[in-house]
Short mmCIF file of C-alpha atoms and ligand atoms in Angstrom, two decimals:
data_model
loop_
_atom_site.label_atom_id
_atom_site.label_comp_id
_atom_site.label_asym_id
_atom_site.label_seq_id
_atom_site.Cartn_x
_atom_site.Cartn_y
_atom_site.Cartn_z
CA MET A 1 86.39 158.32 116.89
CA THR A 2 88.71 156.19 114.75
CA ASP A 3 87.28 155.50 111.34
CA LEU A 4 88.21 151.87 110.71
CA PHE A 5 86.70 152.15 107.26
CA SER A 6 89.09 154.77 105.89
CA ASP A 7 92.00 154.10 103.57
CA SER A 8 94.23 156.15 105.83
CA TYR A 9 93.44 153.92 108.81
CA ALA A 10 94.17 150.70 106.88
CA GLN A 11 97.34 152.15 105.41
CA ALA A 12 98.56 153.35 108.79
CA GLN A 13 97.92 149.92 110.30
CA ASP A 14 99.98 148.33 107.55
CA ALA A 15 102.76 150.88 107.74
CA ASN A 16 103.06 150.78 111.52
CA ASP A 17 102.55 147.09 112.16
CA PRO A 18 105.24 145.72 114.50
CA LEU A 19 105.78 142.95 111.95
CA PRO A 20 106.37 144.47 108.51
CA THR A 21 104.68 142.53 105.73
CA LEU A 22 106.61 139.99 103.68
CA ARG A 23 104.20 140.56 100.78
CA GLY A 24 107.07 141.58 98.50
CA GLU A 25 108.59 138.11 98.94
CA PHE A 26 105.55 136.43 97.35
CA HIS A 27 104.10 136.18 93.88
CA ILE A 28 100.70 137.85 94.18
CA PRO A 29 98.32 136.71 91.40
CA LEU A 30 96.92 139.42 89.18
CA HIS A 31 93.34 140.21 88.23
CA ASP A 32 92.83 142.62 85.33
CA GLY A 33 96.43 143.71 85.75
CA HIS A 34 96.09 144.46 89.48
CA GLU A 35 97.09 142.37 92.47
CA GLN A 36 94.35 140.15 93.82
CA ALA A 37 93.21 140.34 97.40
CA TYR A 38 94.03 136.68 97.95
CA PHE A 39 92.32 135.17 101.01
CA CYS A 40 92.83 131.54 100.05
CA GLY A 41 96.05 130.81 101.94
CA ASN A 42 94.07 128.29 103.98
CA SER A 43 93.65 126.29 100.77
CA LEU A 44 96.76 126.95 98.70
CA GLY A 45 99.28 129.44 100.03
CA LEU A 46 101.01 131.81 97.63
CA GLN A 47 104.40 131.07 96.14
CA PRO A 48 107.38 132.53 98.00
CA LYS A 49 109.76 134.00 95.44
CA GLY A 50 112.55 132.01 97.07
CA ALA A 51 110.90 128.70 96.14
CA ARG A 52 112.05 128.81 92.53
CA ALA A 53 115.73 129.08 93.48
CA MET A 54 115.38 126.08 95.80
CA VAL A 55 113.77 123.99 93.06
CA GLU A 56 116.29 125.15 90.48
CA GLU A 57 119.12 124.24 92.82
CA VAL A 58 117.86 120.66 92.77
CA LEU A 59 117.36 120.63 89.00
CA ASP A 60 120.84 122.07 88.43
CA LYS A 61 122.40 119.59 90.78
CA TRP A 62 120.62 116.73 89.08
CA ALA A 63 121.85 117.96 85.67
CA ARG A 64 125.39 118.48 86.95
CA ASP A 65 125.97 115.71 89.44
CA ALA A 66 123.35 113.04 88.68
CA VAL A 67 123.56 110.23 91.23
CA GLU A 68 126.38 111.92 93.08
CA GLY A 69 123.95 114.66 94.00
CA HIS A 70 123.00 112.40 96.90
CA PHE A 71 126.35 113.17 98.54
CA LEU A 72 127.78 116.38 97.05
CA GLU A 73 127.42 119.79 98.64
CA PRO A 74 125.44 121.99 98.69
CA ALA A 75 122.35 120.35 100.14
CA PRO A 76 123.10 116.70 99.31
CA TRP A 77 119.94 114.67 98.80
CA MET A 78 120.78 111.82 101.14
CA PRO A 79 120.13 113.89 104.30
CA TYR A 80 117.93 116.45 102.47
CA HIS A 81 114.82 115.90 104.59
CA ALA A 82 116.93 116.75 107.65
CA LEU A 83 117.34 120.31 106.28
CA VAL A 84 113.74 121.07 107.20
CA ARG A 85 113.72 119.25 110.52
CA GLU A 86 114.82 121.98 112.91
CA PRO A 87 112.70 124.83 111.50
CA LEU A 88 109.73 122.50 111.33
CA ALA A 89 110.24 121.46 114.94
CA ARG A 90 110.39 125.12 116.01
CA LEU A 91 107.24 125.86 114.05
CA VAL A 92 105.13 123.18 115.74
CA GLY A 93 106.78 123.28 119.17
CA ALA A 94 108.36 119.85 119.01
CA HIS A 95 111.77 118.28 119.53
CA PRO A 96 113.61 117.82 116.23
CA SER A 97 113.45 114.03 116.56
CA GLU A 98 109.64 114.24 116.86
CA VAL A 99 108.97 115.63 113.37
CA VAL A 100 109.49 114.48 109.83
CA ALA A 101 108.43 115.79 106.42
CA MET A 102 107.16 112.92 104.30
CA ASN A 103 104.35 111.68 102.05
CA SER A 104 101.00 113.45 102.04
CA LEU A 105 98.60 114.15 104.88
CA THR A 106 96.18 111.28 104.37
CA THR A 107 99.02 108.81 103.82
CA ASN A 108 100.60 109.92 107.08
CA LEU A 109 97.26 109.62 108.86
CA HIS A 110 97.01 106.00 107.75
CA LEU A 111 100.61 105.29 108.75
CA MET A 112 100.00 106.79 112.17
CA MET A 113 96.83 104.80 112.62
CA VAL A 114 98.59 101.57 111.78
CA SER A 115 100.71 102.19 114.86
CA PHE A 116 98.36 104.13 117.13
CA TYR A 117 94.90 102.78 116.42
CA ARG A 118 95.08 99.32 117.93
CA PRO A 119 91.44 98.43 118.60
CA THR A 120 90.45 95.52 120.84
CA ARG A 121 87.06 93.93 121.43
CA GLU A 122 86.73 95.98 124.65
CA ARG A 123 88.14 99.19 123.16
CA PRO A 124 87.36 99.35 119.46
CA ALA A 125 86.14 102.91 119.03
CA ILE A 126 87.38 106.18 117.55
CA LEU A 127 85.93 109.53 118.55
CA MET A 128 85.99 112.20 115.84
CA GLU A 129 84.02 115.31 114.94
CA ALA A 130 80.96 115.06 112.73
CA GLY A 131 81.66 117.23 109.68
CA ALA A 132 85.35 116.41 109.58
CA PHE A 133 87.25 116.84 106.34
CA PRO A 134 86.06 113.93 104.15
CA SER A 135 89.52 112.42 103.71
CA ASP A 136 89.84 112.01 107.48
CA HIS A 137 86.45 110.37 107.60
CA HIS A 138 87.37 108.00 104.78
CA ALA A 139 90.67 107.14 106.46
CA LEU A 140 89.14 106.51 109.87
CA GLU A 141 86.18 104.56 108.57
CA SER A 142 88.39 102.37 106.41
CA GLN A 143 90.70 101.71 109.37
CA VAL A 144 87.78 100.65 111.55
CA ARG A 145 86.63 98.23 108.81
CA PHE A 146 90.19 97.04 108.18
CA HIS A 147 90.37 95.88 111.79
CA GLY A 148 87.05 94.04 111.42
CA PHE A 149 84.95 96.49 113.43
CA ASP A 150 81.77 98.30 112.49
CA PRO A 151 81.83 102.07 111.81
CA GLU A 152 78.13 102.20 112.79
CA THR A 153 79.07 101.57 116.40
CA ASP A 154 82.81 102.14 116.51
CA LEU A 155 83.29 105.38 114.63
CA ILE A 156 81.69 107.87 116.99
CA GLU A 157 81.03 111.24 115.37
CA LEU A 158 80.38 114.03 117.82
CA GLN A 159 77.82 116.57 116.63
CA PRO A 160 78.57 120.26 117.21
CA ASP A 161 76.57 121.63 120.13
CA GLU A 162 76.85 125.36 119.42
CA ALA A 163 74.47 127.28 117.18
CA GLU A 164 77.02 128.08 114.46
CA GLY A 165 78.12 124.46 114.14
CA THR A 166 81.06 124.79 116.51
CA PHE A 167 81.96 122.77 119.63
CA SER A 168 82.06 123.75 123.28
CA MET A 169 84.88 122.14 125.28
CA GLN A 170 82.20 120.81 127.63
CA ALA A 171 80.64 118.81 124.80
CA ILE A 172 84.02 117.31 123.88
CA GLU A 173 84.75 116.55 127.52
CA ARG A 174 81.34 114.89 127.99
CA ALA A 175 81.75 112.75 124.88
CA ILE A 176 85.21 111.56 125.88
CA ALA A 177 83.94 110.72 129.36
CA GLU A 178 80.81 108.99 128.07
CA HIS A 179 82.58 106.78 125.53
CA GLY A 180 85.93 106.67 127.33
CA HIS A 181 85.91 103.00 128.30
CA ARG A 182 85.39 102.00 124.61
CA LEU A 183 87.77 104.52 123.03
CA ALA A 184 90.98 103.37 121.36
CA LEU A 185 91.61 106.75 119.73
CA VAL A 186 90.49 110.36 119.74
CA LEU A 187 91.28 112.11 116.45
CA TRP A 188 90.63 115.84 116.39
CA PRO A 189 91.46 118.84 114.20
CA GLY A 190 93.72 121.68 115.38
CA VAL A 191 91.56 124.12 113.42
CA GLN A 192 88.28 122.97 111.88
CA TYR A 193 88.36 123.51 108.12
CA ARG A 194 84.77 124.69 107.60
CA THR A 195 84.13 126.77 110.72
CA GLY A 196 87.67 127.94 111.45
CA GLN A 197 87.31 126.94 115.12
CA ALA A 198 90.65 126.32 116.88
CA PHE A 199 91.12 123.71 119.61
CA ASP A 200 93.73 123.28 122.29
CA PRO A 201 95.50 119.97 121.62
CA ALA A 202 96.80 119.78 125.19
CA THR A 203 93.31 119.82 126.73
CA ILE A 204 91.94 117.22 124.33
CA ALA A 205 95.00 114.97 124.72
CA ARG A 206 94.72 115.15 128.52
CA LEU A 207 91.04 114.18 128.44
CA ALA A 208 91.68 111.31 126.02
CA HIS A 209 94.64 109.99 128.00
CA ALA A 210 92.66 110.13 131.24
CA GLN A 211 90.31 107.58 129.64
CA GLY A 212 93.15 105.38 128.42
CA ALA A 213 92.79 106.40 124.75
CA VAL A 214 95.45 107.48 122.30
CA CYS A 215 95.12 111.02 120.93
CA GLY A 216 96.09 112.31 117.49
CA PHE A 217 95.51 115.53 115.54
CA ASP A 218 94.94 116.68 111.98
CA LEU A 219 96.71 120.02 111.88
CA ALA A 220 96.14 120.84 108.19
CA HIS A 221 94.57 124.20 109.08
CA ALA A 222 96.58 124.81 112.23
CA VAL A 223 100.20 124.60 111.18
CA GLY A 224 101.62 128.01 110.29
CA ASN A 225 98.33 129.51 111.49
CA ILE A 226 98.22 129.20 115.28
CA ASP A 227 100.89 128.67 117.94
CA LEU A 228 101.48 125.00 118.53
CA ALA A 229 103.35 123.31 121.35
CA LEU A 230 103.05 119.72 120.24
CA HIS A 231 105.61 118.18 122.56
CA ASP A 232 104.13 119.79 125.66
CA SER A 233 100.59 119.02 124.50
CA GLY A 234 101.31 115.35 125.10
CA ALA A 235 99.56 114.40 121.83
CA ASP A 236 100.63 110.98 120.63
CA PHE A 237 100.83 111.95 116.97
CA ALA A 238 99.84 114.67 114.52
CA VAL A 239 99.74 115.03 110.76
CA TRP A 240 99.50 118.07 108.52
CA CYS A 241 100.11 119.39 105.03
CA HIS A 242 102.40 122.16 103.82
CA TYR A 243 100.44 123.61 100.90
CA LYS A 244 98.14 125.85 102.95
CA TYR A 245 99.64 128.37 105.40
CA LEU A 246 103.08 126.85 104.76
CA ASN A 247 103.12 128.04 101.14
CA SER A 248 105.07 125.05 99.82
CA GLY A 249 103.10 124.41 96.66
CA PRO A 250 100.31 122.18 95.39
CA GLY A 251 100.49 118.68 96.87
CA ALA A 252 103.60 119.64 98.87
CA VAL A 253 105.31 117.01 101.01
CA ALA A 254 103.40 116.74 104.30
CA GLY A 255 104.42 116.72 107.97
CA CYS A 256 104.17 114.26 110.81
CA PHE A 257 104.77 114.40 114.57
CA VAL A 258 105.31 111.41 116.85
CA HIS A 259 105.74 112.17 120.53
CA GLU A 260 109.15 111.38 121.97
CA ARG A 261 107.72 108.77 124.34
CA HIS A 262 106.96 106.62 121.26
CA ALA A 263 110.43 107.10 119.76
CA ARG A 264 111.31 103.46 120.30
CA THR A 265 107.83 102.03 120.27
CA ASP A 266 107.32 98.35 119.64
CA ARG A 267 103.84 99.08 118.31
CA PRO A 268 103.35 97.61 114.85
CA ARG A 269 104.14 99.85 111.92
CA PHE A 270 104.24 99.69 108.15
CA ALA A 271 107.93 99.86 107.38
CA GLY A 272 110.13 100.91 104.47
CA TRP A 273 113.87 101.25 103.98
CA TRP A 274 114.00 105.00 104.66
CA GLY A 275 112.68 104.38 108.16
CA HIS A 276 115.47 101.91 108.84
CA ASP A 277 118.32 102.90 111.13
CA GLN A 278 120.40 105.30 109.06
CA SER A 279 123.73 103.90 110.20
CA THR A 280 122.95 100.45 108.78
CA ARG A 281 120.45 101.24 106.01
CA PHE A 282 122.90 100.57 103.23
CA ARG A 283 123.94 97.17 104.49
CA MET A 284 120.75 96.19 102.68
CA ALA A 285 119.87 93.53 105.23
CA PRO A 286 116.29 92.20 105.29
CA GLU A 287 115.73 92.82 109.04
CA PHE A 288 114.04 96.13 109.88
CA ALA A 289 115.48 98.20 112.75
CA PRO A 290 113.68 101.55 112.88
CA THR A 291 115.45 104.85 113.30
CA PRO A 292 114.27 106.14 116.69
CA GLY A 293 111.77 109.00 116.47
CA ALA A 294 109.48 110.23 113.72
CA ASP A 295 112.07 109.39 111.04
CA GLY A 296 111.40 105.74 111.74
CA TRP A 297 107.99 106.00 110.01
CA GLN A 298 109.45 107.06 106.66
CA LEU A 299 108.94 104.60 103.85
CA SER A 300 110.72 105.86 100.77
CA ASN A 301 113.57 108.15 99.91
CA PRO A 302 111.89 111.56 99.83
CA PRO A 303 110.86 113.54 96.72
CA ILE A 304 113.63 116.13 96.75
CA LEU A 305 111.92 118.38 94.22
CA GLY A 306 108.83 118.35 96.42
CA LEU A 307 110.78 119.20 99.55
CA ALA A 308 112.68 122.10 98.00
CA PRO A 309 109.92 124.77 98.27
CA LEU A 310 109.34 123.83 101.91
CA ARG A 311 112.89 124.96 102.66
CA ALA A 312 112.12 128.40 101.22
CA SER A 313 108.91 128.66 103.20
CA LEU A 314 110.37 127.51 106.51
CA GLU A 315 113.16 130.04 106.16
CA GLN A 316 110.48 132.76 106.22
CA PHE A 317 108.64 131.30 109.21
CA ASP A 318 111.91 130.93 111.06
CA ARG A 319 112.92 134.51 110.32
CA VAL A 320 109.60 135.94 111.46
CA GLY A 321 108.78 133.54 114.29
CA MET A 322 105.39 131.92 114.73
CA HIS A 323 104.60 133.91 117.83
CA ALA A 324 104.99 137.30 116.12
CA LEU A 325 103.12 136.01 113.09
CA ARG A 326 100.20 134.81 115.18
CA ALA A 327 100.02 138.23 116.86
CA LYS A 328 99.84 139.88 113.45
CA SER A 329 97.26 137.37 112.31
CA GLN A 330 95.10 138.31 115.28
CA ARG A 331 95.36 141.98 114.34
CA LEU A 332 94.39 141.33 110.72
CA THR A 333 91.53 138.94 111.44
CA GLY A 334 90.41 141.20 114.31
CA TYR A 335 90.20 144.07 111.82
CA LEU A 336 88.17 141.94 109.41
CA GLU A 337 85.82 140.95 112.20
CA ALA A 338 85.41 144.52 113.44
CA LEU A 339 84.58 145.81 109.96
CA ILE A 340 82.10 143.03 109.29
CA ARG A 341 80.33 143.66 112.59
CA GLU A 342 80.31 147.42 112.04
CA ARG A 343 79.34 147.55 108.35
CA LEU A 344 77.99 144.20 107.20
CA GLY A 345 76.01 142.81 110.12
CA ASP A 346 72.89 142.57 107.96
CA THR A 347 74.69 140.66 105.20
CA LEU A 348 77.33 138.40 106.73
CA GLN A 349 77.01 136.12 109.70
CA ILE A 350 80.33 135.06 111.23
CA VAL A 351 80.37 131.33 111.93
CA THR A 352 83.87 131.28 113.46
CA PRO A 353 84.09 131.80 117.24
CA ARG A 354 84.62 135.30 118.49
CA GLU A 355 87.32 134.54 121.06
CA GLN A 356 90.86 134.86 119.71
CA HIS A 357 92.00 131.61 121.32
CA ARG A 358 89.17 129.71 119.62
CA ARG A 359 90.09 130.68 116.07
CA GLY A 360 93.02 131.18 113.70
CA ALA A 361 93.29 133.47 110.68
CA GLN A 362 90.14 132.31 108.93
CA LEU A 363 86.66 133.73 109.30
CA SER A 364 83.88 131.55 107.90
CA LEU A 365 80.93 133.60 106.71
CA ARG A 366 77.34 132.79 105.89
CA VAL A 367 75.44 135.21 103.71
CA THR A 368 72.00 136.11 104.99
CA GLY A 369 69.30 135.02 102.58
CA GLY A 370 70.73 131.57 101.94
CA ARG A 371 72.97 129.59 99.66
CA GLU A 372 72.12 131.17 96.31
CA ARG A 373 72.78 134.64 97.63
CA GLY A 374 76.03 133.37 99.14
CA ARG A 375 77.15 131.97 95.79
CA ALA A 376 76.22 135.24 94.08
CA LEU A 377 78.39 137.21 96.50
CA PHE A 378 81.23 134.74 96.16
CA ASP A 379 81.14 135.01 92.34
CA HIS A 380 80.93 138.79 92.54
CA LEU A 381 84.02 138.93 94.73
CA ALA A 382 85.99 136.56 92.50
CA GLY A 383 84.98 138.66 89.48
CA ASN A 384 86.50 141.66 91.21
CA GLY A 385 89.82 140.12 92.15
CA ILE A 386 88.92 139.14 95.71
CA LEU A 387 89.48 135.47 96.25
CA GLY A 388 88.16 133.54 99.21
CA ASP A 389 86.82 130.04 98.86
CA TRP A 390 83.47 128.39 98.97
CA ARG A 391 82.71 125.38 101.15
CA GLU A 392 79.44 123.55 100.69
CA PRO A 393 76.75 123.96 101.65
CA ASP A 394 76.87 127.70 102.32
CA VAL A 395 80.15 129.01 103.70
CA ILE A 396 82.58 131.58 102.29
CA ARG A 397 85.97 131.26 103.94
CA ILE A 398 88.13 134.37 104.13
CA SER A 399 91.57 133.84 105.51
CA PRO A 400 93.94 136.79 105.82
CA ALA A 401 97.41 135.23 105.80
CA PRO A 402 99.66 137.44 107.89
CA LEU A 403 102.77 136.87 105.78
CA TYR A 404 101.26 138.56 102.71
CA ASN A 405 97.75 139.91 103.39
CA THR A 406 97.32 143.49 104.53
CA HIS A 407 94.75 145.67 106.25
CA ALA A 408 94.22 147.24 102.81
CA ASP A 409 93.22 143.80 101.44
CA VAL A 410 90.71 143.41 104.25
CA LEU A 411 89.24 146.85 103.63
CA ARG A 412 88.96 146.07 99.92
CA PHE A 413 86.97 142.92 100.72
CA VAL A 414 84.54 144.76 102.99
CA ARG A 415 84.05 147.57 100.47
CA GLU A 416 83.33 145.10 97.69
CA VAL A 417 80.71 143.30 99.79
CA GLU A 418 79.09 146.67 100.46
CA SER A 419 79.08 147.53 96.81
CA TRP A 420 77.50 144.15 95.96
CA ARG A 421 74.90 144.63 98.68
CA GLY A 422 74.04 148.04 97.20
CA SER A 423 73.71 146.67 93.68
CA ALA A 424 71.86 143.50 94.73
CA ALA A 425 69.27 145.38 96.81
C1 PLP B 501 91.57 119.22 107.31
C2 PLP B 501 92.13 118.44 106.16
N1 PLP B 501 92.42 117.14 106.33
C3 PLP B 501 92.89 116.39 105.30
C4 PLP B 501 93.11 116.93 104.06
C5 PLP B 501 93.59 116.03 102.95
O1 PLP B 501 94.89 116.33 102.60
P1 PLP B 501 95.75 115.49 101.54
O2 PLP B 501 95.06 115.56 100.21
O3 PLP B 501 97.04 116.24 101.51
O4 PLP B 501 95.89 114.10 102.05
C6 PLP B 501 92.83 118.29 103.84
C7 PLP B 501 93.05 118.89 102.52
O5 PLP B 501 92.79 120.04 102.26
C8 PLP B 501 92.32 119.06 104.92
O6 PLP B 501 92.01 120.35 104.76
#
């Protein structure tokens, strides 16, 4: 029988993987002089070595060319955001005109809601998940209040129906049907941040549309993690960040998708000069004529220094291809799951769904014995160079990122939990 727990097995898996690791292209943080097993790419992805050159290119250009840097080759700043458009569109399965890199996630969520959450007395409500990332909750609640409605009745938070705190599709379907006639918007995650559960945007968008509601997604934990086909999903809009699986640095410029059918929408929007029709922007006229497509929601000229690392990251995703990366991710996370079930069943409970199509890279783990024991394990791991993250009240998230994590990293994690269990007994 294959011994999953042996070094030779893990090493062979790494050596023979159809997608060779890009680990050497990243800065791997050290712990006591040795590389960490870094499982926090779902929070802040590691730095691609190519990012520095991209940032330095901008700094050098600024030093050399000053204002003329907007127009001079290479990579003039005026159309700089367009440099990331095509790879970003390929990554999320969208048409190039449907995506734009701008602002931050929560800002983009508000901008999207200005246009796509248009509550009326008959249809005032938003359906979201209970336990959503707090910023989404704050944004949605404040939007409901901004329009003069009452979050008590008009912000509907669906409770998970499955034992581990996850959702069955039936529960989502029932909720959309039950509240459908009052729903202005359904806002759902692509991958839930605490449980790691993945959802199919196409199914949720279809259900929402059948009830006459708009449908948008927070893809913070989905982009660069699972395969996305945003155009075909029919979703009206989506927002995401680039500092997690997209490895573009702390607070990186975020992403936004607006479906092609809204390219020339006459819905209200909050406007700024960078969303104005590019061909006439510099006539400096007061009338606003939006650029068709997602670009039309831009407000300001983009932070070029902030966009630079995203170019380096997207080059990697483009080279590897999301499909191949997702397949590797499934192998790595599948290995983690198999080892936990085989060796650590008495210590770790896996919260994340078992089915591959219902999860991404991350496994969310609860430690048997409760929160204090969970914290103790988490601290033990961190003290030994194994970094996951902790999400209150009692979850350790471990996310093998297929660009730089290896089977050897996964084995190291499982061994360290075993050693802690032995010493804590
Ligand atoms: C699911 C989710 N939504 C929203 C946010 C907020 O992102 P930002 O601070 O970039 O607006 C985060 C941040 O981690 C997140 O994980």
